[in-house]
Amino acid sequence: GFRPIGLFNYFSCFLIQNLEEWVAVESDSVQTDLRKEVIRMMALAADRLRALGAAVNSVNLGSHQLPDGQNLPLPPVILAELGKDPQNPTLCFYGHVDVQPAKKDDGWKTDPYTLTEINGNLYGRGATDNKGPVLAWINAVETFRAMPVNFKFVIEGMEEAGSLGLEKLLEEEKQCFFADVDYIVISDNLWLSNRKPALTYGTRGNACFFVEVESGDKDLHSGTFGGIIHEPMTDLIALLDSLVDSTGHIRIPGIYDSVAALTEEERKLYESIEFDLEEHKNNSGVKKFLYDTKEEILLHLWRYPSLSIHGIEGAFHEPGIKTVIPAKVIGKFSIRQVPHMDLSVVKRQVVEYLEDVFSKRNSPNKLKVSMPLGAEPWVADINDPLYIAARRAAKTVFREDPDFIRDGSTIPIARMFQTIMQKSVIMLPIGAADDGEHSQNEKISRYNYIEGTKVFAAFFLEISKLHGQLQETSNTKTDN
Amino acid sequence: GFRPIGLFNYFSCFLIQNLEEWVAVESDSVQTDLRKEVIRMMALAADRLRALGAAVNSVNLGSHQLPDGQNLPLPPVILAELGKDPQNPTLCFYGHVDVQPAKKDDGWKTDPYTLTEINGNLYGRGATDNKGPVLAWINAVETFRAMPVNFKFVIEGMEEAGSLGLEKLLEEEKQCFFADVDYIVISDNLWLSNRKPALTYGTRGNACFFVEVESGDKDLHSGTFGGIIHEPMTDLIALLDSLVDSTGHIRIPGIYDSVAALTEEERKLYESIEFDLEEHKNNSGVKKFLYDTKEEILLHLWRYPSLSIHGIEGAFHEPGIKTVIPAKVIGKFSIRQVPHMDLSVVKRQVVEYLEDVFSKRNSPNKLKVSMPLGAEPWVADINDPLYIAARRAAKTVFREDPDFIRDGSTIPIARMFQTIMQKSVIMLPIGAADDGEHSQNEKISRYNYIEGTKVFAAFFLEISKLHGQLQETSNTKTDN
C-alpha cells in the first residue's frame, strides 16, 4: 500500500526527505535544455556537503559545443574534503547527481520527479542512479563523522552524458586534491540479485570496430551489374561471418591468448553467487542461453570476451525491397574485453585477421578496418583491504557474505580512477537488481537505502581498523 | 552548338514538334500531385491516335489507394486500332507516355520539360523513355499507312509507377481487343551501344527473398548479454554468407540445374555484339569485373543467374556506434533468374537450403524465409518472323546487322504480354545506350529519333512480306 514519506523514525525520515528534495530536481544531463537544473542540483549537493562541514570546491569546467554549434556551460565538478588527519586513511567517494531523461508519459506509474513510496519502494528518477547512493554516503559520513577516516568527495553532473571533462580534471588534480587518497569507492551500480548484497570487482572493456568495404562511388542496380562484379556487401558479409562461430567462440587467432586463467579461488566465488538464471533469461526474451549453468553463464558474461555484430551502415535497411548493390558498406561489431587483453593487441589481431580473410577473396574492392572506440576492462584484487572491509561491513549489516561480482558491460569510471590514481578502487552497490536504473519506474527500496547507509558506516569502521593494522605492520617492519 | 528546333526538313520538323509538345506535359506518374498531368497526357495521346484515323478507346481503370488512405484516379489505358483486314498481319504496339520525376535542380542543364536540341541531341524528360519511341511508331504508321498491316495500340500512363491495372486489363481483353493480334512490339529500352542498333530478345527475372532471424521481442545490450546468447545477427550473417562465394557462384544446391544450356548459335551471337567493356566498367565505378572478356561479361549479365545481398532491416544502420544486439533482423537478397528456372522451384531450393544451413547452427532462434516478390524471366525465339523482320528493317536503315541482345534487369512487360497473349513479342529499341533514361539530362538523338521512325516503317514492310509468305506456305500445306 501507499505510505506517506517521513513517518518511520527520525533517521530514515531525514534520509528520505533528503532524497525527496534531490529527486525533485530535474537534473537531466542528456536533454540540453535542462542544463540549468543540473547546475542547480550541483549547487544543492555543494550546500549539503558544506552543511556537513566539508571544504567544498565547485570546479568550473567551462562549456562544451553541441552538434548545432551552440555552446552550453558544463556543470561544475564538486571536489570536497572533510578531515585531514595523516594518521587516518583517506577514502575518496565518487558519485553523480545528474539523471537520465524521464517523463510521466514514458510509462511511469508515478511522477518521476516526485519521490513516492509504494510497498516499501521509493520511486523516482535518480532514486538508485545515483542520487540515493550519494545521499546514503553523505548521511553515513554525517552520522559517523567521529570515525577515524578522512573523506574526499568527487560529485559530477555529466555522468549520463559521457562525464565530459572529468578525466582531464582527475589528471590535473592527481598530485593535488587526490595526492593523499588511499582508497576509492564508487557506488553507481546494482547488486546481481534482488536481496543479496554484492561487491563489484571488475567490468569488461569494449573495442568497437568498423569494417568498410567499398567498390566505387555509386550504388549499382542488381539487374545491370549483378553477376559481373565483386559486390562489397558479399565481401563484408563473408568478413563478418569469419569473426565468430555458432557457439559464440571468437575465431580471430590469438584473441584468447591474454585472457587471464581461471583460478580455483575465482571459480569458488562463482558457486555461491545468487543469480536467477531463469529470470535473466526471461528478461532477455531469448529461449535458450549458450550455456546451461549459472557458473558458465556468469563466466562468459564477466571474464571471457564476446563479439557482437551490431549492424551495417550504407546497405538497404528499410522495410520492403530495393534491388540495389550498395557501393560502400560499413559493418559494425565490438569485442567486450577482459583482463589481460590489451586494446592495441586486439586491434592488431582484428585488422590482420580481416585483411587475411579478405585477401583470400581476391576482391578488387577496398577494405578499411578501424577501431573508433576502445575502452579497457577493469578488475580489482578482491584481497585488497577495500574488499575485505566492504565484505565485513556487508556481513555486519545483512548477516551474510556479499557476492563478489563483475559486470559484463563497460563502466569506464572505475578503470579511469585506477589508471590515473594508481590506488585500489571498489564498486560498492547498495541498490537491488530490479531497481530499473535508466528505465521507467526507477526505484530504490527503503530497505536498501537505509541499510545501504549503514553498510557505508560499517565500512568506514572496518577500513579504519584494517588501515590501522596495515600501518602497524608497516611500522613494525620499519622498526626492525 | 545549339540548334533551334524545327528547321531541318518537313518530316523531321513535324516529328520533333510532336515530341516537343509531348515532353512539355509533366506527366510524372510517380509524384501523385501530378496525376492530372498524366491524365491530360493520355488525352493528348488519344487525340493524336484519333488524328491518325484510329478507333480509340480510353479504358477507365478506376482509382487506387495511396499509403495515406487517399484515393487517386488511375489514368486510362488507351486501346486503339487502325485497319481490320483479315488478310493482313496485326501488329500490337505497347508504349507509355508517363515519365519519371525530373526537376531542373536535380542537375539538368536544360529545363526537363522544354525539349532542347544541343549538338544533335534532343534533351527532355521522356525524350527516350518512352514518348520519343511512341511518337516514332505513330508517325511511322501515319506516313506508311498504306502498308498491308493492321495496327493496334496499347498506351498506358502508369509504367513508371508499376503499371497498376494493366495486367488485369490484358487478361480481360485477351479474347476481345487482342483476339486477332499476331505480333507484339515494345520499344521501351535502349541499344547496348551508342551507335549500333539492337534487338532485345530476353530479360532476367527476379526472385526477392527475406530471411528473418528472431530471438525475442526486445533488443539487448551487448554488455549484459554478449557471450551468453545465440545472437540473431550472427545467425543471419552466416545464412547470408552461405548464399554466394567470392567468385559470384551461387551456392544453393540445384540452382543452376534448369539454366538453359548455351548453344553454339547463341554463343556466336555474343561475338559480334558491340559492347564497350571499359565504358561499362567506368560507369560502374568498380576497378575490376569478375570476368575479363566481353562474351563472359554479357553471358553472366543476361543468361546466367546472379545473387545480390541488398541489406539488413532491424540492425543498427546509422553512422556511429551502438552496442546493441538486435532481436529481429531481416536479410534482403534477390536472385536474377534466367530461362528455364522456375520461380516456385527456386523458392523451394532457397528455403530448404537456408533451413538446412540454419539447422546445423543449433540456434534456438526463429528462422523465417519468404519470397515477397517474384518475376519470371523472358526470352524469345530469335528465329521468329518478328526478329527476322526487325533485323532486315534495321539493316535497311542502318546498313548493318543489329546486335541481338538481352537485358540483365527485369522488365515484366514483355513476359506479361507473352504469357497472356501466347504470341511472339519483340523489344525493338531505337534509343542509344547513353540516352540516360531515368537520369538527369535524358535525351534521344535527332538521328536515332528520325532513323528509328524509318526502322519502324521498314519493319512494317518486312513483317507484311514475311507474314504473306507464311500464309502462303500454310495455305499450300493445307492444299496438299
mmCIF file of C-alpha atoms in Angstrom, chain B residues 93-249:
data_model
loop_
_atom_site.group_PDB
_atom_site.id
_atom_site.type_symbol
_atom_site.label_atom_id
_atom_site.label_comp_id
_atom_site.label_asym_id
_atom_site.label_seq_id
_atom_site.Cartn_x
_atom_site.Cartn_y
_atom_site.Cartn_z
ATOM 1 C CA PHE B 93 2.427 -1.829 -80.139
ATOM 2 C CA TYR B 94 2.873 -1.174 -76.422
ATOM 3 C CA GLY B 95 4.235 2.103 -75.075
ATOM 4 C CA HIS B 96 3.804 4.546 -72.225
ATOM 5 C CA VAL B 97 3.575 8.324 -72.029
ATOM 6 C CA ASP B 98 4.142 8.830 -68.302
ATOM 7 C CA VAL B 99 7.623 9.774 -67.123
ATOM 8 C CA GLN B 100 9.988 9.616 -64.159
ATOM 9 C CA PRO B 101 10.189 12.716 -61.925
ATOM 10 C CA ALA B 102 12.512 15.480 -63.132
ATOM 11 C CA LYS B 103 13.437 18.900 -61.776
ATOM 12 C CA LYS B 104 15.917 21.440 -63.155
ATOM 13 C CA ASP B 105 17.561 21.452 -59.712
ATOM 14 C CA ASP B 106 18.395 17.727 -59.951
ATOM 15 C CA GLY B 107 21.288 18.631 -62.213
ATOM 16 C CA TRP B 108 19.637 19.174 -65.623
ATOM 17 C CA LYS B 109 21.478 21.538 -67.914
ATOM 18 C CA THR B 110 18.202 22.382 -69.677
ATOM 19 C CA ASP B 111 14.621 22.632 -68.463
ATOM 20 C CA PRO B 112 13.496 18.968 -68.422
ATOM 21 C CA TYR B 113 10.043 19.857 -69.821
ATOM 22 C CA THR B 114 11.300 22.024 -72.694
ATOM 23 C CA LEU B 115 12.679 19.874 -75.495
ATOM 24 C CA THR B 116 16.047 21.414 -76.349
ATOM 25 C CA GLU B 117 18.451 20.393 -79.082
ATOM 26 C CA ILE B 118 22.175 20.562 -78.335
ATOM 27 C CA ASN B 119 24.739 19.005 -80.678
ATOM 28 C CA GLY B 120 22.169 16.811 -82.367
ATOM 29 C CA ASN B 121 20.633 15.549 -79.114
ATOM 30 C CA LEU B 122 17.057 16.283 -78.075
ATOM 31 C CA TYR B 123 17.092 16.776 -74.291
ATOM 32 C CA GLY B 124 13.940 16.441 -72.210
ATOM 33 C CA ARG B 125 12.196 14.127 -69.731
ATOM 34 C CA GLY B 126 10.543 11.305 -71.655
ATOM 35 C CA ALA B 127 12.506 12.008 -74.858
ATOM 36 C CA THR B 128 13.732 8.410 -74.960
ATOM 37 C CA ASP B 129 11.577 6.832 -72.184
ATOM 38 C CA ASN B 130 9.096 6.487 -73.764
ATOM 39 C CA LYS B 131 7.455 9.444 -75.504
ATOM 40 C CA GLY B 132 10.005 9.566 -78.349
ATOM 41 C CA PRO B 133 9.629 5.908 -79.404
ATOM 42 C CA VAL B 134 5.788 6.062 -79.064
ATOM 43 C CA LEU B 135 5.674 9.094 -81.372
ATOM 44 C CA ALA B 136 8.173 7.495 -83.760
ATOM 45 C CA TRP B 137 5.832 4.495 -84.056
ATOM 46 C CA ILE B 138 2.713 6.653 -84.526
ATOM 47 C CA ASN B 139 4.469 8.802 -87.129
ATOM 48 C CA ALA B 140 5.730 5.713 -88.965
ATOM 49 C CA VAL B 141 2.159 4.380 -89.057
ATOM 50 C CA GLU B 142 0.866 7.732 -90.312
ATOM 51 C CA THR B 143 3.477 8.034 -93.037
ATOM 52 C CA PHE B 144 3.182 4.431 -94.248
ATOM 53 C CA ARG B 145 -0.477 3.771 -93.553
ATOM 54 C CA ALA B 146 -0.910 2.232 -96.981
ATOM 55 C CA MET B 147 1.159 -0.731 -95.730
ATOM 56 C CA PRO B 148 -0.737 -4.073 -95.633
ATOM 57 C CA VAL B 149 -0.655 -4.234 -91.822
ATOM 58 C CA ASN B 150 -3.352 -3.830 -89.165
ATOM 59 C CA PHE B 151 -2.285 -1.792 -86.145
ATOM 60 C CA LYS B 152 -3.285 -1.972 -82.501
ATOM 61 C CA PHE B 153 -2.007 0.304 -79.763
ATOM 62 C CA VAL B 154 -1.776 -0.142 -76.005
ATOM 63 C CA ILE B 155 -0.651 3.144 -74.438
ATOM 64 C CA GLU B 156 -0.515 3.468 -70.688
ATOM 65 C CA GLY B 157 0.276 6.206 -68.178
ATOM 66 C CA MET B 158 1.408 4.261 -65.101
ATOM 67 C CA GLU B 159 4.509 2.407 -66.319
ATOM 68 C CA GLU B 160 6.917 4.306 -64.076
ATOM 69 C CA ALA B 161 4.631 3.580 -61.113
ATOM 70 C CA GLY B 162 4.242 -0.185 -61.590
ATOM 71 C CA SER B 163 1.685 -0.401 -64.462
ATOM 72 C CA LEU B 164 -1.207 -0.613 -61.998
ATOM 73 C CA GLY B 165 -4.203 -2.365 -63.519
ATOM 74 C CA LEU B 166 -2.548 -3.158 -66.839
ATOM 75 C CA GLU B 167 -2.148 -6.913 -66.383
ATOM 76 C CA LYS B 168 -5.803 -7.278 -65.385
ATOM 77 C CA LEU B 169 -6.896 -5.317 -68.466
ATOM 78 C CA LEU B 170 -4.755 -7.509 -70.761
ATOM 79 C CA GLU B 171 -6.354 -10.614 -69.257
ATOM 80 C CA GLU B 172 -9.851 -9.176 -69.678
ATOM 81 C CA GLU B 173 -9.301 -8.087 -73.273
ATOM 82 C CA LYS B 174 -7.395 -11.197 -74.338
ATOM 83 C CA GLN B 175 -10.357 -12.684 -76.213
ATOM 84 C CA CYS B 176 -11.698 -9.289 -77.333
ATOM 85 C CA PHE B 177 -9.391 -6.441 -78.286
ATOM 86 C CA PHE B 178 -6.352 -8.707 -78.506
ATOM 87 C CA ALA B 179 -8.055 -11.700 -80.137
ATOM 88 C CA ASP B 180 -6.625 -11.091 -83.638
ATOM 89 C CA VAL B 181 -3.162 -9.819 -82.609
ATOM 90 C CA ASP B 182 -0.313 -11.686 -84.333
ATOM 91 C CA TYR B 183 2.763 -9.887 -83.063
ATOM 92 C CA ILE B 184 3.604 -7.620 -80.155
ATOM 93 C CA VAL B 185 6.209 -4.862 -80.317
ATOM 94 C CA ILE B 186 7.597 -2.987 -77.320
ATOM 95 C CA SER B 187 10.072 -0.166 -77.804
ATOM 96 C CA ASP B 188 10.811 0.811 -74.219
ATOM 97 C CA ASN B 189 14.502 0.064 -73.809
ATOM 98 C CA LEU B 190 17.863 1.028 -75.320
ATOM 99 C CA TRP B 191 20.579 -0.257 -77.607
ATOM 100 C CA LEU B 192 23.625 -1.725 -75.906
ATOM 101 C CA SER B 193 25.951 0.672 -77.700
ATOM 102 C CA ASN B 194 25.768 4.322 -78.655
ATOM 103 C CA ARG B 195 25.820 3.700 -82.415
ATOM 104 C CA LYS B 196 24.905 0.105 -83.294
ATOM 105 C CA PRO B 197 21.227 -0.897 -83.457
ATOM 106 C CA ALA B 198 19.981 -3.795 -81.343
ATOM 107 C CA LEU B 199 17.016 -6.130 -80.888
ATOM 108 C CA THR B 200 16.214 -7.357 -77.402
ATOM 109 C CA TYR B 201 15.072 -10.951 -77.025
ATOM 110 C CA GLY B 202 15.295 -11.608 -73.303
ATOM 111 C CA THR B 203 15.194 -10.147 -69.803
ATOM 112 C CA ARG B 204 16.136 -11.760 -66.498
ATOM 113 C CA GLY B 205 13.510 -12.425 -63.860
ATOM 114 C CA ASN B 206 13.941 -11.620 -60.209
ATOM 115 C CA ALA B 207 13.127 -13.552 -57.049
ATOM 116 C CA CYS B 208 13.372 -11.378 -53.934
ATOM 117 C CA PHE B 209 13.882 -13.044 -50.572
ATOM 118 C CA PHE B 210 13.542 -12.038 -46.924
ATOM 119 C CA VAL B 211 15.456 -14.078 -44.309
ATOM 120 C CA GLU B 212 14.238 -13.245 -40.847
ATOM 121 C CA VAL B 213 16.002 -14.398 -37.676
ATOM 122 C CA GLU B 214 14.427 -13.551 -34.349
ATOM 123 C CA SER B 215 15.492 -14.229 -30.777
ATOM 124 C CA GLY B 216 12.733 -12.472 -28.889
ATOM 125 C CA ASP B 217 10.857 -9.235 -28.696
ATOM 126 C CA LYS B 218 13.480 -6.819 -27.447
ATOM 127 C CA ASP B 219 16.904 -5.642 -28.487
ATOM 128 C CA LEU B 220 19.576 -6.438 -25.907
ATOM 129 C CA HIS B 221 22.711 -4.725 -24.638
ATOM 130 C CA SER B 222 25.919 -6.418 -25.717
ATOM 131 C CA GLY B 223 27.464 -5.836 -22.279
ATOM 132 C CA THR B 224 24.641 -7.582 -20.447
ATOM 133 C CA PHE B 225 24.044 -10.436 -22.903
ATOM 134 C CA GLY B 226 27.099 -10.612 -25.191
ATOM 135 C CA GLY B 227 28.701 -14.039 -24.860
ATOM 136 C CA ILE B 228 25.746 -15.992 -23.490
ATOM 137 C CA ILE B 229 23.116 -15.875 -26.243
ATOM 138 C CA HIS B 230 22.807 -17.023 -29.835
ATOM 139 C CA GLU B 231 22.711 -13.592 -31.458
ATOM 140 C CA PRO B 232 20.214 -13.382 -34.362
ATOM 141 C CA MET B 233 22.640 -11.156 -36.286
ATOM 142 C CA THR B 234 25.382 -13.815 -36.126
ATOM 143 C CA ASP B 235 22.918 -16.409 -37.424
ATOM 144 C CA LEU B 236 21.750 -14.125 -40.222
ATOM 145 C CA ILE B 237 25.283 -13.197 -41.302
ATOM 146 C CA ALA B 238 26.151 -16.910 -41.540
ATOM 147 C CA LEU B 239 22.989 -17.586 -43.573
ATOM 148 C CA LEU B 240 23.724 -14.722 -45.971
ATOM 149 C CA ASP B 241 27.364 -15.797 -46.250
ATOM 150 C CA SER B 242 26.260 -19.286 -47.296
ATOM 151 C CA LEU B 243 24.495 -17.960 -50.404
ATOM 152 C CA VAL B 244 27.270 -16.963 -52.780
ATOM 153 C CA ASP B 245 31.040 -17.375 -52.939
ATOM 154 C CA SER B 246 33.720 -14.817 -53.797
ATOM 155 C CA THR B 247 33.597 -15.732 -57.500
ATOM 156 C CA GLY B 248 29.894 -14.895 -57.694
ATOM 157 C CA HIS B 249 28.895 -18.576 -57.815
#
